[in-house]
mmCIF file of C-alpha atoms in Angstrom:
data_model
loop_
_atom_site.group_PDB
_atom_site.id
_atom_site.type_symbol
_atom_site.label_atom_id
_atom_site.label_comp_id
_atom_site.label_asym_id
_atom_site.label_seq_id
_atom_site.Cartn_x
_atom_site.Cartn_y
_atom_site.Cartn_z
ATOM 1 C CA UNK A 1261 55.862 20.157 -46.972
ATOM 2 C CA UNK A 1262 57.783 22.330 -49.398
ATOM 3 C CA UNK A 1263 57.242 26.194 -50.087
ATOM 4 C CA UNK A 1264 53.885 27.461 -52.253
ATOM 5 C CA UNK A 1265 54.428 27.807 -56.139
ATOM 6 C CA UNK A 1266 51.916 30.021 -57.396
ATOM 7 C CA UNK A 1267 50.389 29.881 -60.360
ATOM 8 C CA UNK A 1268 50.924 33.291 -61.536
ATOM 9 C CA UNK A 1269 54.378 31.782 -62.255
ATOM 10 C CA UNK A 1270 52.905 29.800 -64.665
ATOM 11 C CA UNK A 1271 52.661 30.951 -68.472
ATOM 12 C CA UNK A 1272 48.915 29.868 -69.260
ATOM 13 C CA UNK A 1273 48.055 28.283 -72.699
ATOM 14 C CA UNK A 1274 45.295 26.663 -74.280
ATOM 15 C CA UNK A 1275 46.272 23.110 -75.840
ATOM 16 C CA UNK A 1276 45.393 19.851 -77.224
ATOM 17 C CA UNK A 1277 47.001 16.979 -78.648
ATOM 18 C CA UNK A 1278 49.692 17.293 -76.400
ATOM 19 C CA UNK A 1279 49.769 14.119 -74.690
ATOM 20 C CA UNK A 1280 47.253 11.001 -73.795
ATOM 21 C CA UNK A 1281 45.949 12.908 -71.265
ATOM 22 C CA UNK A 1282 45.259 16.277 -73.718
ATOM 23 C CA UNK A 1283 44.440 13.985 -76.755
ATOM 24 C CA UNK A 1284 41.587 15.679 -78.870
ATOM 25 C CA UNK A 1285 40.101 18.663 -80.038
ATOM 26 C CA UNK A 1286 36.480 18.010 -79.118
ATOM 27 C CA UNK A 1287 34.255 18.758 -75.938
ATOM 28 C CA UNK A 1288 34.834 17.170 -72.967
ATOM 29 C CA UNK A 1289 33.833 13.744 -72.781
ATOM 30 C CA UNK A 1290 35.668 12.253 -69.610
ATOM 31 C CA UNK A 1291 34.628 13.469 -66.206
ATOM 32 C CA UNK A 1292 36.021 12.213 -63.204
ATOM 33 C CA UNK A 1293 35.476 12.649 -59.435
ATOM 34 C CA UNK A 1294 37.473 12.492 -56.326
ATOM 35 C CA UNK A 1295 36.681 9.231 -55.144
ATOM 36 C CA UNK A 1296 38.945 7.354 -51.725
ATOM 37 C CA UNK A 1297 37.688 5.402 -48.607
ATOM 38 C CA UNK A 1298 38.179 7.996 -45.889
ATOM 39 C CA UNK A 1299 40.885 7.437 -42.627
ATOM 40 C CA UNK A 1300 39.085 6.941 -39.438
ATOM 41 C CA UNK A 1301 40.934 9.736 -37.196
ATOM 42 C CA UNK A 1302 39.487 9.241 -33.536
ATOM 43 C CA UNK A 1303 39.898 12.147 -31.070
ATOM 44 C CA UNK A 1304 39.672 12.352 -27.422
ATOM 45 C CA UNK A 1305 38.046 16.129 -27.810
ATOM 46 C CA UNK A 1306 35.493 17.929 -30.115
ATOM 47 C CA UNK A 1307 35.238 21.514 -30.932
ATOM 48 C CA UNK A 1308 31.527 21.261 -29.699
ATOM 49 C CA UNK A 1309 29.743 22.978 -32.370
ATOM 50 C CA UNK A 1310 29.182 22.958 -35.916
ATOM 51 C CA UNK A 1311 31.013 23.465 -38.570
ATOM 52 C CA UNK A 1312 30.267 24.904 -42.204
ATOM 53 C CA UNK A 1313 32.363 23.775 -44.663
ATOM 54 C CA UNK A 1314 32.486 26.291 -47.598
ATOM 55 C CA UNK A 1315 33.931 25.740 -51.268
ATOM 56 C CA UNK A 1316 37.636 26.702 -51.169
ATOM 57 C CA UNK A 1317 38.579 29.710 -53.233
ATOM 58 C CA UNK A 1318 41.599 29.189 -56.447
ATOM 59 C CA UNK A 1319 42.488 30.957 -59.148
ATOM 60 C CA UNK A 1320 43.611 30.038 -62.383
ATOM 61 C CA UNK A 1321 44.702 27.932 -63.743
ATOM 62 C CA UNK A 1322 42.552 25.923 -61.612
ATOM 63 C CA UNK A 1323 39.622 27.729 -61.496
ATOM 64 C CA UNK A 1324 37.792 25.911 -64.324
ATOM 65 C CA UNK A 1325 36.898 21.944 -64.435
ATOM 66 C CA UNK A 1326 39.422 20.913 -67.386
ATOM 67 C CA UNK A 1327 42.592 18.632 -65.848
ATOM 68 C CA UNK A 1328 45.512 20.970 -65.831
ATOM 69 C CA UNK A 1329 48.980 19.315 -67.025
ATOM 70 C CA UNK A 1330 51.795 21.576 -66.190
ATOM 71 C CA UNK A 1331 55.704 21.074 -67.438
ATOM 72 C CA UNK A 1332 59.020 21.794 -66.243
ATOM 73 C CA UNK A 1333 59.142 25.157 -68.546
ATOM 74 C CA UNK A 1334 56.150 26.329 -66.302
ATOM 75 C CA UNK A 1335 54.074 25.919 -69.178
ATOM 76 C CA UNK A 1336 50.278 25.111 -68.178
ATOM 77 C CA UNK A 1337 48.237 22.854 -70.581
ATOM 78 C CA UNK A 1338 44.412 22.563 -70.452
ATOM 79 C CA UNK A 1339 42.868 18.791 -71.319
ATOM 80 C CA UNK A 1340 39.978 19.414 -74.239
ATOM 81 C CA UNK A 1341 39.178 16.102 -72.913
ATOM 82 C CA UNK A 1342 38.669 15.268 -69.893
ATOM 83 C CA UNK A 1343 37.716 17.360 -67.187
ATOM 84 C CA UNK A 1344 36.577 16.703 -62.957
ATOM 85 C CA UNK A 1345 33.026 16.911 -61.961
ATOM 86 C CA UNK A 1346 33.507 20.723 -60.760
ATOM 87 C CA UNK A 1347 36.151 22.755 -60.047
ATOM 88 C CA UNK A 1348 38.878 21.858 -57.513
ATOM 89 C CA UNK A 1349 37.789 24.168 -54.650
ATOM 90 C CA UNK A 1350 34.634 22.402 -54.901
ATOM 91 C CA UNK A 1351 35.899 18.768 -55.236
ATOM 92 C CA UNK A 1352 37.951 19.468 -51.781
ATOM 93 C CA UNK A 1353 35.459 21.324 -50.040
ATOM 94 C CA UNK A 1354 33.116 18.101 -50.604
ATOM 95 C CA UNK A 1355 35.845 15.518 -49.306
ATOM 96 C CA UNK A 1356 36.424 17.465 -46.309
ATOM 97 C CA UNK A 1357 32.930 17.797 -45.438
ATOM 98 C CA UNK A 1358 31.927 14.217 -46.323
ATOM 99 C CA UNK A 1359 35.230 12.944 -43.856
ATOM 100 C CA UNK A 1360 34.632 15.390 -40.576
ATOM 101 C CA UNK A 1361 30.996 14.518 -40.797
ATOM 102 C CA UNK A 1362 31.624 11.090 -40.276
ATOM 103 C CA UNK A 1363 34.156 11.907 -37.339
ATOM 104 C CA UNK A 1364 33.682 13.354 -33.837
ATOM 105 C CA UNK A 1365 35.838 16.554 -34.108
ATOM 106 C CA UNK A 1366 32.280 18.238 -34.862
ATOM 107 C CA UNK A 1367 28.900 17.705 -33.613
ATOM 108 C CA UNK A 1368 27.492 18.621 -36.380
ATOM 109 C CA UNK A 1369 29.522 19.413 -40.617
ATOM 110 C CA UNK A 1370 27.750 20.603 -43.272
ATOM 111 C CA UNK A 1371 27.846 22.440 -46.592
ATOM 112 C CA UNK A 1372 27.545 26.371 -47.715
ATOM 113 C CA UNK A 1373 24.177 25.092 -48.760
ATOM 114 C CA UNK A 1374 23.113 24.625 -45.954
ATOM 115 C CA UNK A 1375 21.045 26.823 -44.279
ATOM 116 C CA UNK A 1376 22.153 25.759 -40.847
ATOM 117 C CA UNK A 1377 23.964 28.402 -39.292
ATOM 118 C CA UNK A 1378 27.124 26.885 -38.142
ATOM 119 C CA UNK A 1379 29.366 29.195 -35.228
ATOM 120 C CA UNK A 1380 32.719 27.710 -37.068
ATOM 121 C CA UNK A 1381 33.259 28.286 -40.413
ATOM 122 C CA UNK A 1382 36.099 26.044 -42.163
ATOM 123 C CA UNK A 1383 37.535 27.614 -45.819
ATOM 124 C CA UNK A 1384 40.804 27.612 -47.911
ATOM 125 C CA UNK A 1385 42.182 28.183 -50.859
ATOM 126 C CA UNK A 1386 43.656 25.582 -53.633
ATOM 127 C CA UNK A 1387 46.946 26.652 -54.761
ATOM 128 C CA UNK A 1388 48.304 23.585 -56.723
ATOM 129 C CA UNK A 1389 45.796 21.078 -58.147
ATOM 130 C CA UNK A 1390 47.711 19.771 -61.143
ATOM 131 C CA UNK A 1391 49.494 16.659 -63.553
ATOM 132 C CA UNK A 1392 53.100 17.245 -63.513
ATOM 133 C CA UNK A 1393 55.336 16.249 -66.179
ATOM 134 C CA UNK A 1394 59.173 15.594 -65.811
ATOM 135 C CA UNK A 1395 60.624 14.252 -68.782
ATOM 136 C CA UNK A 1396 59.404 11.008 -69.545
ATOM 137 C CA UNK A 1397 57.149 11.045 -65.929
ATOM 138 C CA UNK A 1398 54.460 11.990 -64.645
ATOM 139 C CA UNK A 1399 53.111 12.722 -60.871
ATOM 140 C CA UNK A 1400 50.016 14.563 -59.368
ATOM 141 C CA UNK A 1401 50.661 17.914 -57.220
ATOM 142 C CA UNK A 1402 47.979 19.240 -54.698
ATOM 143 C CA UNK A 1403 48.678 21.865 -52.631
ATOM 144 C CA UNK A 1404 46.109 24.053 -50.108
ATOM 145 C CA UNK A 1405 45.898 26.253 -47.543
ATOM 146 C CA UNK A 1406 43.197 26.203 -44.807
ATOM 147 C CA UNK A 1407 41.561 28.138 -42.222
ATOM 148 C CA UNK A 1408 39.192 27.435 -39.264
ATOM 149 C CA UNK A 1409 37.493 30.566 -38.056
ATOM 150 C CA UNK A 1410 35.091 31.205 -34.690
ATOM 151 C CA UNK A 1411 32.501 33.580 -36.115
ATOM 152 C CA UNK A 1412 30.889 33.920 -32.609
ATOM 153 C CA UNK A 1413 34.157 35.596 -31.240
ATOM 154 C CA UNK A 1414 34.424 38.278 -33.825
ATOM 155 C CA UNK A 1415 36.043 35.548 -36.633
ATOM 156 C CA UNK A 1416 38.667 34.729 -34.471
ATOM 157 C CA UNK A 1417 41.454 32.329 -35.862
ATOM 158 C CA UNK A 1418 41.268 28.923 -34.457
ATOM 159 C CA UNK A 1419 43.599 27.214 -36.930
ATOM 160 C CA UNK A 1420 45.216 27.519 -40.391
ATOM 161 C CA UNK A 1421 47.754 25.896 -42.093
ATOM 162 C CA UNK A 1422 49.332 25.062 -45.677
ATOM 163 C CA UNK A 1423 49.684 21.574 -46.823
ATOM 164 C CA UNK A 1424 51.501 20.344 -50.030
ATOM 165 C CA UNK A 1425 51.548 16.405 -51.364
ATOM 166 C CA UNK A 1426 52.822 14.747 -54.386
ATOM 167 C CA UNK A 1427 52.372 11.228 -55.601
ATOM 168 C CA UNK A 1428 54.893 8.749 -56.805
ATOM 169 C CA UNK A 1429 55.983 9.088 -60.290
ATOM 170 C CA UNK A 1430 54.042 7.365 -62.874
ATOM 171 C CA UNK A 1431 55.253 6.650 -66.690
ATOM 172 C CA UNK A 1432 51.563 6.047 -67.193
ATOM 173 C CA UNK A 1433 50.058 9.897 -68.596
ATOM 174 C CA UNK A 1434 46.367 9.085 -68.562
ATOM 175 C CA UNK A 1435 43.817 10.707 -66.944
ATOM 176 C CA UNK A 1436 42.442 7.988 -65.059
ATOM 177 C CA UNK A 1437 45.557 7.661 -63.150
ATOM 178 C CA UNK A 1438 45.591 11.260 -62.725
ATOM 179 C CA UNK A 1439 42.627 11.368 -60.883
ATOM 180 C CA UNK A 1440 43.435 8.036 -58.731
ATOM 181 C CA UNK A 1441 46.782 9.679 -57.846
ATOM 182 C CA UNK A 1442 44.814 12.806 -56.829
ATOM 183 C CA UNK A 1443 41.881 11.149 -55.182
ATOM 184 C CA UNK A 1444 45.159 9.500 -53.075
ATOM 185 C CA UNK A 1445 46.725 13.451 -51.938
ATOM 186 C CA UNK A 1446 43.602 14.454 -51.325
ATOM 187 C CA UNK A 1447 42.596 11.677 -48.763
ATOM 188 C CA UNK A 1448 46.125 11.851 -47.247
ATOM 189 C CA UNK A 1449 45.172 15.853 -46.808
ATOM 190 C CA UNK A 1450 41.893 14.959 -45.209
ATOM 191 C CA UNK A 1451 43.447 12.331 -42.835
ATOM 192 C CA UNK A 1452 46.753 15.050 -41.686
ATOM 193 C CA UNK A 1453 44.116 17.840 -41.715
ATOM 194 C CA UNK A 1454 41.826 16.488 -39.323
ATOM 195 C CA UNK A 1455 44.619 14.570 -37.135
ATOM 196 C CA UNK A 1456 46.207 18.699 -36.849
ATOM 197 C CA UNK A 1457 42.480 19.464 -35.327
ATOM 198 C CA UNK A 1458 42.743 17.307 -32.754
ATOM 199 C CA UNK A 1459 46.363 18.300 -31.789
ATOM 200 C CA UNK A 1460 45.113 21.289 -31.780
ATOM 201 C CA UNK A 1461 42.044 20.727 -29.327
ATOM 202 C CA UNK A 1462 44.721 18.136 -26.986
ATOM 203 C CA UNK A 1463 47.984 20.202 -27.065
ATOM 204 C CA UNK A 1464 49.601 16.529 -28.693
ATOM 205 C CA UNK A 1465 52.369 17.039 -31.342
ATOM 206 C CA UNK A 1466 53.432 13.426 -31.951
ATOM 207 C CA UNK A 1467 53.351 11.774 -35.473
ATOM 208 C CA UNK A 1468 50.233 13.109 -37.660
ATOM 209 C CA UNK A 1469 50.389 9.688 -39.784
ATOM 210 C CA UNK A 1470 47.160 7.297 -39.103
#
């Protein structure tokens, strides 16, 4: 994992007809979704209680729907047309709860919805959730920080930790394989994530991969 880039580094434009990804001038007509067959992570231990799983926090540029391209200049491009089904934070926050619900690590996962009132409370914060350009390639960027917190024991800090993937370089700028490249970093963040709880709960530290 490499060190956070934040987006405040980033000179933010509007722009359109920039690229097949950024190709027209009209209201969004292309929504996608995060959308991956989740890794089974088994673990000898659980945290024994539940979990609530709330929306991660960002800021912009990706605090709005639109797919965000961003160049080597640091120059951040909004797509006019094509745009996820709600805004990053969200779109993790739902994977996340969707993969520890079918695992064992909690008895019990569910959303800020809910109105179950969950002991552990699980939230983070998108930092990178973007199409990165490199001369003639492309490649998707996700980075996140996360926290798990004990509200029963005066929000005590049971684990955090910052992750950062990037896919393989594509000469392909669409924004379907965008959001298959992304829909890739975020399952491989789910799958590290919840293999780092259990180390956690067992006091292993051997290979994270599944």
């Amino acid at each position: 994992m490499k060190g956070k880039i934040s987006p405040l580094f980033f000179a933010l434009i509007l722009a359109a007809g920039c690229s097949s990804l950024l190709t027209s001038s009209t209201p969004p007509q292309n929504y996608y979704q995060i959308e991956y067959d989740p890794s089974k992570v088994a673990c000898a231990k659980s945290f024994g209680r539940a979990v609530k799983v709330w929306d991660f926090s960002t800021s912009s540029p990706y605090n709005r729907p639109e797919m965000v391209v961003f160049e080597a200049d640091r120059r951040v491009l909004y797509s006019s047309a094509h745009q996820w089904v709600a805004r990053p934070g969200t779109l993790v926050a739902e994977s996340l709860l969707r993969d520890l619900d079918l695992g064992s690590l909690f008895p019990q996962a569910v959303g800020a919805d809910s109105p179950v009132v969950a002991p552990l409370e699980l939230s983070g914060r998108v930092l990178v959730f973007g199409w990165e350009k490199r001369g003639p390639q492309f490649k998707a960027v996700f980075q996140v920080e996360v926290t798990l917190t004990d509200t029963e024991d005066g929000g005590k800090l049971l684990f955090r930790r910052d992750y950062r993937f990037e896919s393989k370089p594509f000469n392909e700028n669409s924004a379907s394989q965008f959001a298959q490249a992304m829909s890739g970093l975020i399952k491989d963040f789910s799958t590290n994530f919840r293999l780092d709880l259990c180390a956690t709960l067992t006091g292993s530290h051997g290979d994270r991969r599944p």
